[in-house]
Every structure is written in C-alpha cells, then in structure tokens.
Amino acid sequence: MDIDDILREVDPTFDSIPVETRDLQALTRAWIAERSAPELLDWPADGLFERINDRIKKQIEKVEEMTGDMDPKTNFALIVIQTELERFKFLVRSYLRARVAKIDKHTLHYLSTADLRLRLSSTELAYATRHQALLHHHYLSSFLSSFPASLQNLNDTSGNISMIDTPDVDTAVFIRLLRDVVVRGKGTDVDGAAAGQHGDIFILRWSDAKGLVESGSAELV
Amino acid sequence: MALPLPPGLVPTEVAFLCEMEMVTIIPRQRLESISLLSGQIPTLRPPHRAQLPLWLALLLKKQRRANIVPPSWLHPASLSEIIHHEINIDPEGFSPPPPPVTRSDGRGMARPYGDSKPGDMVLSPPFLPSCAADAPSSYLPYHWLELSETLLAHASDDIHGAAEVRTLLRDLQEVRAAKMRGSTTQLEGGGGVVGLRGVGAMELAESRGFVLGVVEGVRKLGASAEATRREEEEARSEGGEESDEDMAFG
C-alpha cells in the first residue's frame, strides 16, 4: 500500500480511477465506435495505442519469465495473466481489423484529401497507398492499358459523377449519452429533437450523431 | 476480408464486453495480488469481499476458489418489482436505467463517478459498478440480460432462488422484447431521433439488423420527399420567414 492507496481511502475527492482502467475504457470505446460507425474514425491522437502495445509487450515478457516457474501458485497467476492478455489482444486486433476493412472498402476516398488522410495512422496510410498502387498497376497491366488514355483514371469525377465510392454517412447508429444534452436529428418527414439525459440511448443518423460523439457528449453502442 | 462481421456489435461481442463488468466475490482461499493490464487485482483474503471483472470471477468460481455475490437487482423481489413497472406503470417504455453513479466530493455535493474535473473522461458500462453486490436494486443495468444469463449458467448455486429468478427473467425478457418490436412504429414516422431509454445491450444487438434495416428503408423511400422539403425550407429561410426555426436545423 503506498501513499496513493491511503489517500484514496480517506479522501473522496482523490481521483480513484487508475490510468489502466481509463486506457481500457478508451480502447473499448474506440473499438465499439469503430465497429459501429459507417466511416473510418480518427486514429487516437494521444498515444493510446502506443501505450497499450507497450504494456502488452511487457506483459508477454513477464509471461515468458513466469513460464519457467513450476510453483502451483504462480501457475494460477499465469493462467489469469494469459487470459487477460488474450482479451486485450482480441480488442486491439478487432479494432485494427475493423479499420482495415473500412480502408479496403473505400481506399481512394480516404486517400483523396489531406483531412481524410489524417484519420489514418502512419502504418495504415502506408498500407493504403501501397495497396492502391498495386491494384492500379494490376488493372493497368491486365485491361486498363488497352483503353483510351482519357478513360484510364480510377478517380474520375467528370460529369458530376464521382468514381470514388464514399461511405454513407446518413446510416443510422445507436448512441448513448454521456451527459444531459439536446439531441437533434434529421428525419425524412420532420427534423426531430429530444432532450436526452445521461445514459439514454437514441437511434439517429451518423451525420447528426458525429458532433455529439466527437465532443464527448455521447458514445456509440 | 479484413473483418467479415456486419457493422455494429454482434451478440458474441456484447457478451465479451459484459465479461468486463465488475462483480462482487467472496474468496474461499487466499490469493496474492496479480498485476494485470487493466490494473492491479487486490490480494484476496477470505472472507473479505472483493470486486473483480466477471471473466476472472467466473474463472475463480469454476476452480471453486470463490463464490459470486449476485447483484441486488437479480433478487426475485427486485425482478418482480421491475416486471410490475414494465407491465403496469409504464407499458410503453422500458424501465429506467440505474441512476448515474455518483460519489460525494467531500463538500456535500455529488459528482458523477470518475468525473473529477470538468471535461474529464466519463465512464460508461461495462466500467461502472452496476453489477456489483451493492448496485441499486430495481434498476436493470445495460448488460442485465447477458450478466444474469452467465451467472445462472455458471454460478446458479450462488443465486438466491435461482429457479424463480430464471422464470422472472424469462417474463421480463418477453415483456421487453414486445416493447422492442413495438418501437418500430416510432421508426416508421421518420422523425429523425428515436429514444430507447433503458434498453439493454443484448436487446440492441439482437434487433440491430432489423431496426437499422427499417430506418434505412424509410430513409431511402423518403429521400426525394426529404430533399424537396429541405429545398423548400432553405428557400423560405432565405426569404426571411421563420428563419429561426429552420436555421436551427440547417
């Protein structure tokens, strides 16, 4: 027990949520959001992933050290640690896979403007650029090269029709409010608004929910 | 395919989330503290109660190292009260979710749990202590269905009146499933925002595909009407009539 534990017990104003819980909450929230939102969300900027990856790496090293120990007590601790490690790895993996799936689906869209490129992490950006280049090269060598030069583009926007497929931001999503706030949404017949309380669940379009989610007033569920 | 799952959490993923809920256990044997990625697990000393994530509690339970103390809302009396509320008091909506967990700030005021300074992170299920033994009774938390099913499957001997609880849960599930189906009439209206206060995670996951399908269908059918309406509103607000009302949504 160190001074923080003692403070925590006597002082109710002391911040009792440890940084590990905060990171797990942030990771879980990011995962759920990425699984639910129709478009790719921003890569967490505050180094959340680097922190979590670091910790996972350290934990794996610890497991490797402990495996040599044949004491039954360590054995049980080892089972617990490994179970948790697998759970963390699942979260990270599922989050990254959800992002890659979205990037694969609309590669050209996410590479089209600087703003959209900022949403990708550096590895994701490298992957998307390389993948798109390979794909373009493949198309070119198999059939595009026999087309007239003016028809060889994959990102033609002439004639008011864009070749670049974009995600549908009006897809409906479920959100949970994290504070009392008025929820406004566009509808087909009328535009709606509702006074929401902390913890309420709403269905609305992602384009309307985005502002609430980004400001931290709501999360996707 | 990088991820062959549809958008939105599927039931197995919801169950995975539910396993992070904190539950109360009574250890049967001493266990040294273990440092995990999600934080330090306290040293377990019988008969002192401790709060652990559900997945760990189930592991200890399976090895007969601990007993799980069911949350107070899982008591038959509490469940009957909720069913009474669902059927008689509010036959339209779901029973209300548990009140936000607050802590005293030491100056006679209550603050949201985990919200120490303005703008700080707000915790949400499964990281709220809504399934611990001292969670408020008569309120169903977000992960109620998954949690109670898991406890009944793996720790039914720890639950007071397990057979009765099982029957009550089935009734509750049926009443609420009917309400969930009924909520589609709201979706048809095309009003933009539909509230589902008090709904549970598994209930959402079960009907996500259906609900989203209805909303999408309504939107696509009404897309041209909506575009016309928006153009009209824009024209009107440019003309200066009722500008306040339209500007707010524009």
Coordinates of C-alpha atoms in Angstrom, one line a residue:
Chain A
M1 CA 0.0 0.0 0.0
D2 CA 1.5 3.3 -1.0
I3 CA 0.5 6.9 -0.3
D4 CA -1.9 6.9 -3.2
D5 CA -3.9 4.0 -1.7
I6 CA -4.1 5.7 1.6
L7 CA -5.2 9.0 0.0
R8 CA -7.8 7.2 -2.0
E9 CA -9.4 5.7 1.1
V10 CA -9.6 8.9 3.2
D11 CA -10.2 11.5 0.5
P12 CA -13.3 11.1 -1.7
T13 CA -12.1 13.9 -4.0
F14 CA -9.0 11.9 -4.8
D15 CA -9.2 10.6 -8.3
S16 CA -9.8 6.9 -7.8
I17 CA -9.8 5.7 -11.4
P18 CA -6.4 4.3 -12.3
V19 CA -4.8 5.1 -15.6
E20 CA -5.1 1.4 -16.7
T21 CA -8.9 1.5 -16.3
R22 CA -9.0 4.8 -18.2
D23 CA -7.0 3.3 -21.1
L24 CA -9.1 0.2 -21.2
Q25 CA -12.3 2.3 -21.3
A26 CA -10.8 4.4 -24.0
L27 CA -9.8 1.3 -26.0
T28 CA -13.1 -0.3 -25.6
R29 CA -14.9 2.9 -26.6
A30 CA -12.7 3.3 -29.7
W31 CA -13.4 -0.4 -30.6
I32 CA -17.2 -0.1 -30.3
A33 CA -17.2 3.2 -32.2
E34 CA -15.1 1.8 -35.0
R35 CA -17.3 -1.3 -35.2
S36 CA -20.5 0.7 -35.3
A37 CA -19.7 3.9 -37.3
P38 CA -20.2 3.7 -41.1
E39 CA -17.0 5.7 -41.8
L40 CA -13.4 5.5 -40.6
L41 CA -12.8 7.5 -37.4
D42 CA -9.8 9.4 -36.3
W43 CA -6.8 7.4 -35.1
P44 CA -6.5 8.1 -31.4
A45 CA -4.1 11.1 -31.1
D46 CA -2.9 10.8 -27.5
G47 CA -0.7 7.8 -28.0
L48 CA -3.2 5.4 -26.5
F49 CA -2.2 2.6 -28.9
E50 CA 1.5 3.0 -28.3
R51 CA 0.8 2.8 -24.5
I52 CA -1.3 -0.3 -24.8
N53 CA 1.1 -2.0 -27.2
D54 CA 3.9 -1.3 -24.9
R55 CA 2.1 -2.8 -22.0
I56 CA 1.1 -5.9 -23.9
K57 CA 4.7 -6.4 -24.9
K58 CA 5.8 -6.1 -21.3
Q59 CA 3.1 -8.5 -20.1
I60 CA 4.2 -11.1 -22.8
E61 CA 7.8 -10.8 -21.5
K62 CA 6.5 -11.3 -18.0
V63 CA 4.6 -14.5 -19.1
E64 CA 7.8 -15.8 -20.7
E65 CA 9.7 -15.3 -17.4
M66 CA 7.0 -16.9 -15.3
T67 CA 6.6 -20.0 -17.5
G68 CA 9.8 -21.3 -16.1
D69 CA 8.5 -21.3 -12.6
M70 CA 6.8 -24.6 -11.6
D71 CA 5.2 -23.3 -8.4
P72 CA 1.4 -24.1 -8.5
K73 CA 0.7 -20.6 -7.1
T74 CA 2.5 -18.8 -10.0
N75 CA 0.8 -21.3 -12.3
F76 CA -2.6 -20.0 -11.5
A77 CA -1.5 -16.4 -11.7
L78 CA -0.1 -17.2 -15.1
I79 CA -3.4 -18.5 -16.3
V80 CA -5.1 -15.3 -15.2
I81 CA -2.5 -13.1 -16.8
Q82 CA -2.6 -15.1 -20.1
T83 CA -6.4 -15.0 -20.2
E84 CA -6.4 -11.2 -19.8
L85 CA -3.6 -10.9 -22.3
E86 CA -5.7 -12.7 -24.9
R87 CA -8.7 -10.5 -24.1
F88 CA -6.6 -7.4 -24.7
K89 CA -5.1 -8.8 -27.9
F90 CA -8.6 -9.6 -29.2
L91 CA -9.7 -6.0 -28.6
V92 CA -6.7 -4.5 -30.3
R93 CA -6.9 -6.9 -33.2
S94 CA -10.6 -6.5 -33.7
Y95 CA -10.2 -2.7 -33.7
L96 CA -7.4 -2.7 -36.3
R97 CA -9.3 -5.2 -38.5
A98 CA -12.4 -3.1 -38.4
R99 CA -10.3 -0.1 -39.6
V100 CA -8.6 -2.1 -42.3
A101 CA -11.9 -3.4 -43.5
K102 CA -13.1 0.2 -43.9
I103 CA -9.9 1.4 -45.6
D104 CA -10.1 -1.6 -48.0
K105 CA -13.7 -0.7 -48.9
H106 CA -13.1 3.0 -49.7
T107 CA -9.4 3.3 -50.2
L108 CA -9.5 6.1 -52.8
H109 CA -11.9 8.1 -50.6
Y110 CA -9.6 8.1 -47.6
L111 CA -6.6 8.9 -49.7
S112 CA -8.4 11.7 -51.6
T113 CA -8.0 14.7 -49.3
A114 CA -5.4 15.6 -46.7
D115 CA -8.1 15.8 -44.0
L116 CA -9.2 12.3 -44.6
R117 CA -5.6 11.0 -44.8
L118 CA -5.0 12.4 -41.3
R119 CA -7.5 9.9 -39.9
L120 CA -5.2 7.1 -40.8
S121 CA -2.2 6.0 -38.7
S122 CA 1.2 6.0 -40.4
T123 CA 1.2 2.3 -41.0
E124 CA -2.4 2.4 -42.3
L125 CA -1.5 5.2 -44.6
A126 CA 1.5 3.2 -45.9
Y127 CA -0.7 0.1 -46.4
A128 CA -3.5 2.0 -48.2
T129 CA -1.1 3.8 -50.6
R130 CA 0.8 0.7 -51.4
H131 CA -2.3 -1.4 -51.8
Q132 CA -3.9 1.1 -54.1
A133 CA -0.7 1.4 -56.2
L134 CA -0.5 -2.4 -56.6
L135 CA -4.2 -2.5 -57.5
H136 CA -3.8 0.2 -60.1
H137 CA -0.8 -1.4 -61.6
H138 CA -2.6 -4.7 -61.8
Y139 CA -5.6 -3.1 -63.5
L140 CA -3.3 -1.3 -65.9
S141 CA -1.4 -4.3 -67.0
S142 CA -4.5 -6.5 -67.3
F143 CA -7.0 -4.3 -69.1
L144 CA -6.8 -0.6 -68.4
S145 CA -3.8 -0.1 -70.8
S146 CA -6.0 -1.1 -73.8
F147 CA -8.4 1.8 -73.0
P148 CA -8.1 5.3 -74.4
A149 CA -5.9 7.4 -72.2
S150 CA -8.8 9.6 -71.1
L151 CA -10.7 6.6 -69.7
Q152 CA -7.8 5.1 -67.7
N153 CA -8.4 7.1 -64.4
L154 CA -9.8 5.3 -61.4
N155 CA -10.8 8.6 -59.7
D156 CA -12.6 10.4 -62.5
T157 CA -15.1 13.0 -61.3
S158 CA -16.2 14.4 -64.6
G159 CA -19.9 14.6 -65.5
N160 CA -21.0 15.2 -61.9
I161 CA -20.5 11.5 -61.1
S162 CA -17.5 10.6 -58.9
M163 CA -15.9 7.2 -59.4
I164 CA -14.8 7.3 -55.8
D165 CA -17.1 5.4 -53.6
T166 CA -17.8 7.1 -50.3
P167 CA -19.3 5.7 -47.1
D168 CA -22.9 6.5 -46.5
V169 CA -22.7 9.0 -43.5
D170 CA -26.5 9.0 -43.2
T171 CA -26.6 5.4 -41.9
A172 CA -28.4 5.1 -38.6
V173 CA -26.4 4.4 -35.5
F174 CA -27.2 3.8 -31.8
I175 CA -25.6 6.3 -29.3
R176 CA -25.6 6.5 -25.6
L177 CA -25.4 10.0 -24.0
L178 CA -22.6 10.7 -21.5
R179 CA -24.2 13.9 -20.2
D180 CA -27.6 15.7 -20.4
V181 CA -27.8 17.2 -23.8
V182 CA -30.4 18.0 -26.5
V183 CA -30.2 15.5 -29.4
R184 CA -31.2 16.8 -32.8
G185 CA -31.6 14.7 -35.9
K186 CA -32.7 15.0 -39.4
G187 CA -35.7 12.8 -40.5
T188 CA -37.5 12.2 -43.7
D189 CA -40.7 13.8 -42.7
V190 CA -39.6 16.2 -40.0
D191 CA -36.4 17.1 -38.2
G192 CA -36.6 15.8 -34.6
A193 CA -35.1 17.0 -31.3
A194 CA -35.2 15.4 -27.9
A195 CA -33.9 16.4 -24.5
G196 CA -31.7 13.5 -23.5
Q197 CA -30.4 12.5 -20.1
H198 CA -27.1 10.9 -19.2
G199 CA -27.4 7.2 -20.1
D200 CA -30.2 7.5 -22.6
I201 CA -30.0 5.5 -25.9
F202 CA -31.0 7.1 -29.2
I203 CA -31.2 6.0 -32.8
L204 CA -30.2 8.7 -35.3
R205 CA -28.2 9.3 -38.4
W206 CA -24.4 9.1 -38.1
S207 CA -24.1 12.6 -39.7
D208 CA -26.2 14.0 -36.8
A209 CA -24.5 11.9 -34.1
K210 CA -21.0 12.7 -35.2
G211 CA -20.8 16.1 -33.5
L212 CA -22.1 14.6 -30.2
V213 CA -19.6 11.7 -30.3
E214 CA -16.6 13.9 -31.2
S215 CA -17.4 16.4 -28.4
G216 CA -17.6 13.6 -25.9
S217 CA -21.3 14.1 -25.1
A218 CA -22.2 10.7 -26.5
E219 CA -20.6 7.4 -27.5
L220 CA -21.6 4.8 -30.0
V221 CA -23.1 1.5 -28.7
Chain B
M1 CA -11.8 -9.8 -46.0
A2 CA -10.3 -8.0 -43.1
L3 CA -13.4 -8.3 -40.9
P4 CA -16.3 -10.4 -42.0
L5 CA -18.8 -9.0 -39.4
P6 CA -21.6 -6.6 -40.1
P7 CA -21.3 -3.0 -38.7
G8 CA -22.4 -2.8 -35.0
L9 CA -21.5 -5.2 -32.2
V10 CA -22.8 -8.8 -32.7
P11 CA -24.1 -10.7 -29.7
T12 CA -20.8 -12.5 -29.1
E13 CA -19.0 -9.2 -28.9
V14 CA -21.6 -7.9 -26.5
A15 CA -21.0 -11.0 -24.3
F16 CA -17.3 -10.3 -24.4
L17 CA -18.0 -6.7 -23.2
C18 CA -20.2 -8.0 -20.4
E19 CA -17.4 -10.1 -19.1
M20 CA -15.6 -6.8 -18.2
E21 CA -18.4 -5.9 -15.7
M22 CA -17.2 -5.8 -12.1
V23 CA -18.9 -8.3 -9.8
T24 CA -18.5 -8.9 -6.1
I25 CA -17.0 -12.2 -5.0
I26 CA -16.2 -13.8 -1.6
P27 CA -12.9 -15.6 -2.0
R28 CA -12.6 -19.1 -0.4
Q29 CA -8.8 -19.1 -0.4
R30 CA -6.1 -16.6 -0.2
L31 CA -4.8 -15.3 -3.5
E32 CA -1.8 -13.0 -3.9
S33 CA -2.3 -9.8 -5.8
I34 CA -1.7 -10.0 -9.5
S35 CA -0.8 -7.1 -11.7
L36 CA -2.8 -7.2 -14.9
L37 CA -3.0 -4.9 -17.9
S38 CA -6.3 -3.5 -16.7
G39 CA -4.9 -2.8 -13.3
Q40 CA -3.9 -4.4 -10.0
I41 CA -6.1 -7.3 -8.8
P42 CA -6.3 -6.9 -5.0
T43 CA -5.0 -9.6 -2.7
L44 CA -7.9 -11.9 -2.0
R45 CA -8.4 -12.7 1.7
P46 CA -11.3 -14.8 2.8
P47 CA -13.9 -13.8 3.9
H48 CA -13.4 -10.2 2.7
R49 CA -15.4 -9.3 -0.4
A50 CA -13.6 -8.1 -3.5
Q51 CA -14.7 -6.7 -6.8
L52 CA -13.3 -8.4 -9.9
P53 CA -14.2 -8.4 -13.6
L54 CA -16.7 -11.1 -14.5
W55 CA -14.3 -13.2 -16.6
L56 CA -11.9 -13.5 -13.6
A57 CA -14.8 -14.2 -11.2
L58 CA -16.0 -17.0 -13.4
L59 CA -12.5 -18.5 -13.6
L60 CA -12.3 -18.4 -9.8
K61 CA -15.8 -19.8 -9.5
K62 CA -15.0 -22.7 -11.8
Q63 CA -12.0 -23.7 -9.8
R64 CA -14.0 -23.3 -6.6
R65 CA -11.7 -20.6 -5.3
A66 CA -14.5 -18.1 -4.8
N67 CA -18.3 -17.5 -4.6
I68 CA -20.0 -14.8 -6.6
V69 CA -22.4 -12.4 -4.8
P70 CA -25.2 -11.7 -7.2
P71 CA -26.1 -8.0 -7.7
S72 CA -29.1 -6.9 -5.7
W73 CA -31.2 -6.2 -8.8
L74 CA -31.0 -10.0 -9.5
H75 CA -33.0 -10.8 -6.4
P76 CA -36.5 -12.2 -7.1
A77 CA -38.2 -9.3 -5.2
S78 CA -36.3 -6.7 -7.3
L79 CA -37.1 -8.5 -10.5
S80 CA -40.8 -8.8 -9.7
E81 CA -40.8 -5.1 -9.0
I82 CA -39.2 -4.3 -12.4
I83 CA -41.7 -6.6 -14.1
H84 CA -44.5 -4.8 -12.3
H85 CA -43.1 -1.5 -13.5
E86 CA -42.7 -2.7 -17.1
I87 CA -46.3 -4.1 -17.3
N88 CA -48.4 -1.7 -15.2
I89 CA -46.6 1.6 -14.6
D90 CA -45.0 2.2 -17.9
P91 CA -46.4 -0.2 -20.6
E92 CA -44.8 1.8 -23.4
G93 CA -41.2 2.4 -22.5
F94 CA -38.5 0.3 -20.8
S95 CA -38.0 0.6 -17.1
P96 CA -35.5 3.4 -16.3
P97 CA -31.7 2.7 -16.3
P98 CA -29.9 2.9 -13.0
P99 CA -29.3 6.5 -11.8
P100 CA -25.8 7.8 -12.7
V101 CA -23.3 6.5 -10.1
T102 CA -22.2 9.5 -8.0
R103 CA -19.6 10.0 -5.4
S104 CA -19.5 12.6 -2.7
D105 CA -17.0 15.3 -3.4
G106 CA -16.4 15.9 0.3
R107 CA -18.2 19.2 0.2
G108 CA -21.7 17.9 0.4
M109 CA -22.1 17.7 -3.3
A110 CA -22.4 14.6 -5.5
R111 CA -20.4 14.3 -8.7
P112 CA -20.6 11.7 -11.5
Y113 CA -18.4 8.7 -10.9
G114 CA -15.0 9.2 -12.4
D115 CA -15.6 12.8 -13.4
S116 CA -13.1 14.6 -11.2
K117 CA -12.7 17.7 -13.3
P118 CA -14.9 19.1 -16.0
G119 CA -14.1 17.7 -19.4
D120 CA -12.6 14.5 -17.9
M121 CA -13.4 11.0 -19.1
V122 CA -16.9 9.8 -18.2
L123 CA -17.0 6.1 -17.6
S124 CA -19.8 4.0 -19.1
P125 CA -20.8 0.3 -18.9
P126 CA -19.2 -2.1 -18.5
F127 CA -16.8 0.0 -16.4
L128 CA -19.5 1.3 -14.0
P129 CA -20.1 -0.7 -10.8
S130 CA -23.6 -1.5 -11.9
C131 CA -23.4 -5.3 -11.4
A132 CA -21.6 -5.4 -8.0
A133 CA -23.5 -6.6 -5.0
D134 CA -24.3 -3.1 -3.8
A135 CA -25.7 -1.8 -7.1
P136 CA -29.1 -0.2 -6.7
S137 CA -31.9 -2.8 -6.8
S138 CA -35.0 -2.4 -9.0
Y139 CA -33.0 -1.0 -11.9
L140 CA -31.7 -3.0 -14.8
P141 CA -28.2 -2.1 -15.9
Y142 CA -27.1 -2.0 -19.5
H143 CA -25.7 -5.6 -19.5
W144 CA -28.5 -7.1 -17.5
L145 CA -29.5 -10.0 -19.8
E146 CA -26.0 -11.3 -20.5
L147 CA -24.9 -10.9 -17.0
S148 CA -27.8 -12.7 -15.4
E149 CA -27.7 -15.5 -18.0
T150 CA -24.0 -16.0 -17.4
L151 CA -24.4 -16.1 -13.6
L152 CA -27.3 -18.6 -13.9
A153 CA -25.3 -20.8 -16.2
H154 CA -22.1 -20.8 -14.2
A155 CA -22.9 -19.8 -10.7
S156 CA -26.6 -20.8 -10.1
D157 CA -25.8 -22.2 -6.7
D158 CA -24.8 -18.7 -5.6
I159 CA -28.0 -17.1 -6.7
H160 CA -30.8 -16.9 -4.2
G161 CA -33.9 -18.7 -5.6
A162 CA -32.2 -19.5 -9.0
A163 CA -35.3 -21.3 -10.4
E164 CA -37.6 -18.3 -9.6
V165 CA -35.0 -15.9 -10.9
R166 CA -34.9 -17.8 -14.2
T167 CA -38.7 -17.7 -14.6
L168 CA -38.8 -14.0 -13.8
L169 CA -36.0 -13.2 -16.2
R170 CA -37.9 -15.0 -19.0
D171 CA -41.0 -13.0 -18.3
L172 CA -39.0 -9.8 -18.3
Q173 CA -37.3 -10.7 -21.5
E174 CA -40.7 -11.4 -23.2
V175 CA -42.2 -8.1 -22.0
R176 CA -39.3 -6.1 -23.2
A177 CA -38.9 -7.9 -26.5
A178 CA -42.5 -7.0 -27.2
K179 CA -41.7 -3.3 -26.5
M180 CA -38.6 -3.5 -28.7
R181 CA -40.8 -4.8 -31.5
G182 CA -43.4 -2.1 -30.8
S183 CA -40.7 0.6 -31.1
T184 CA -40.6 0.1 -34.8
T185 CA -43.9 2.1 -35.1
Q186 CA -41.8 5.1 -33.9
L187 CA -39.2 4.3 -36.6
E188 CA -41.7 4.4 -39.4
G189 CA -42.5 8.0 -38.6
G190 CA -39.2 9.3 -39.9
G191 CA -38.9 11.7 -37.1
G192 CA -35.1 11.8 -37.0
V193 CA -34.5 10.9 -33.4
V194 CA -35.8 7.8 -31.7
G195 CA -35.1 7.3 -28.0
L196 CA -34.8 3.9 -26.4
R197 CA -34.2 4.9 -22.8
G198 CA -33.4 1.9 -20.6
V199 CA -32.8 -0.7 -23.3
G200 CA -30.2 -3.4 -22.7
A201 CA -27.0 -4.2 -24.7
M202 CA -28.2 -7.7 -25.8
E203 CA -31.6 -6.4 -26.8
L204 CA -30.0 -3.9 -29.0
A205 CA -27.6 -6.4 -30.5
E206 CA -30.5 -8.8 -31.2
S207 CA -32.6 -6.3 -33.1
R208 CA -29.9 -4.1 -34.5
G209 CA -30.1 -5.6 -38.0
F210 CA -33.9 -5.3 -38.1
V211 CA -34.0 -1.8 -36.6
L212 CA -31.3 -0.4 -38.9
G213 CA -32.9 -2.1 -41.9
V214 CA -36.2 -0.3 -41.1
V215 CA -34.6 3.1 -40.6
E216 CA -32.6 2.7 -43.8
G217 CA -35.6 1.6 -45.8
V218 CA -37.7 4.6 -44.5
R219 CA -34.9 6.9 -45.4
K220 CA -34.4 5.6 -48.9
L221 CA -38.2 5.7 -49.6
G222 CA -38.5 9.2 -48.3
A223 CA -35.2 10.5 -49.7
S224 CA -36.8 12.5 -52.6
A225 CA -39.5 13.9 -50.4
E226 CA -36.9 14.9 -47.8
A227 CA -34.7 16.6 -50.5
T228 CA -37.8 18.6 -51.6
R229 CA -38.7 19.6 -48.1
R230 CA -35.1 20.8 -47.4
E231 CA -35.0 22.9 -50.6
E232 CA -38.3 24.5 -49.6
E233 CA -37.1 25.2 -46.1
E234 CA -33.9 26.7 -47.4
A235 CA -35.9 28.9 -49.8
R236 CA -38.1 30.0 -47.0
S237 CA -35.3 30.8 -44.6
E238 CA -33.6 32.8 -47.4
G239 CA -36.8 34.7 -47.9
G240 CA -36.6 35.6 -44.2
E241 CA -39.8 33.8 -42.9
E242 CA -39.5 31.6 -39.9
S243 CA -35.8 31.9 -40.2
D244 CA -35.1 31.0 -36.6
E245 CA -36.8 27.6 -36.7
D246 CA -35.1 26.5 -39.9
M247 CA -31.7 27.9 -39.1
A248 CA -31.5 25.8 -36.0
F249 CA -31.6 22.6 -38.1
G250 CA -29.9 24.0 -41.2

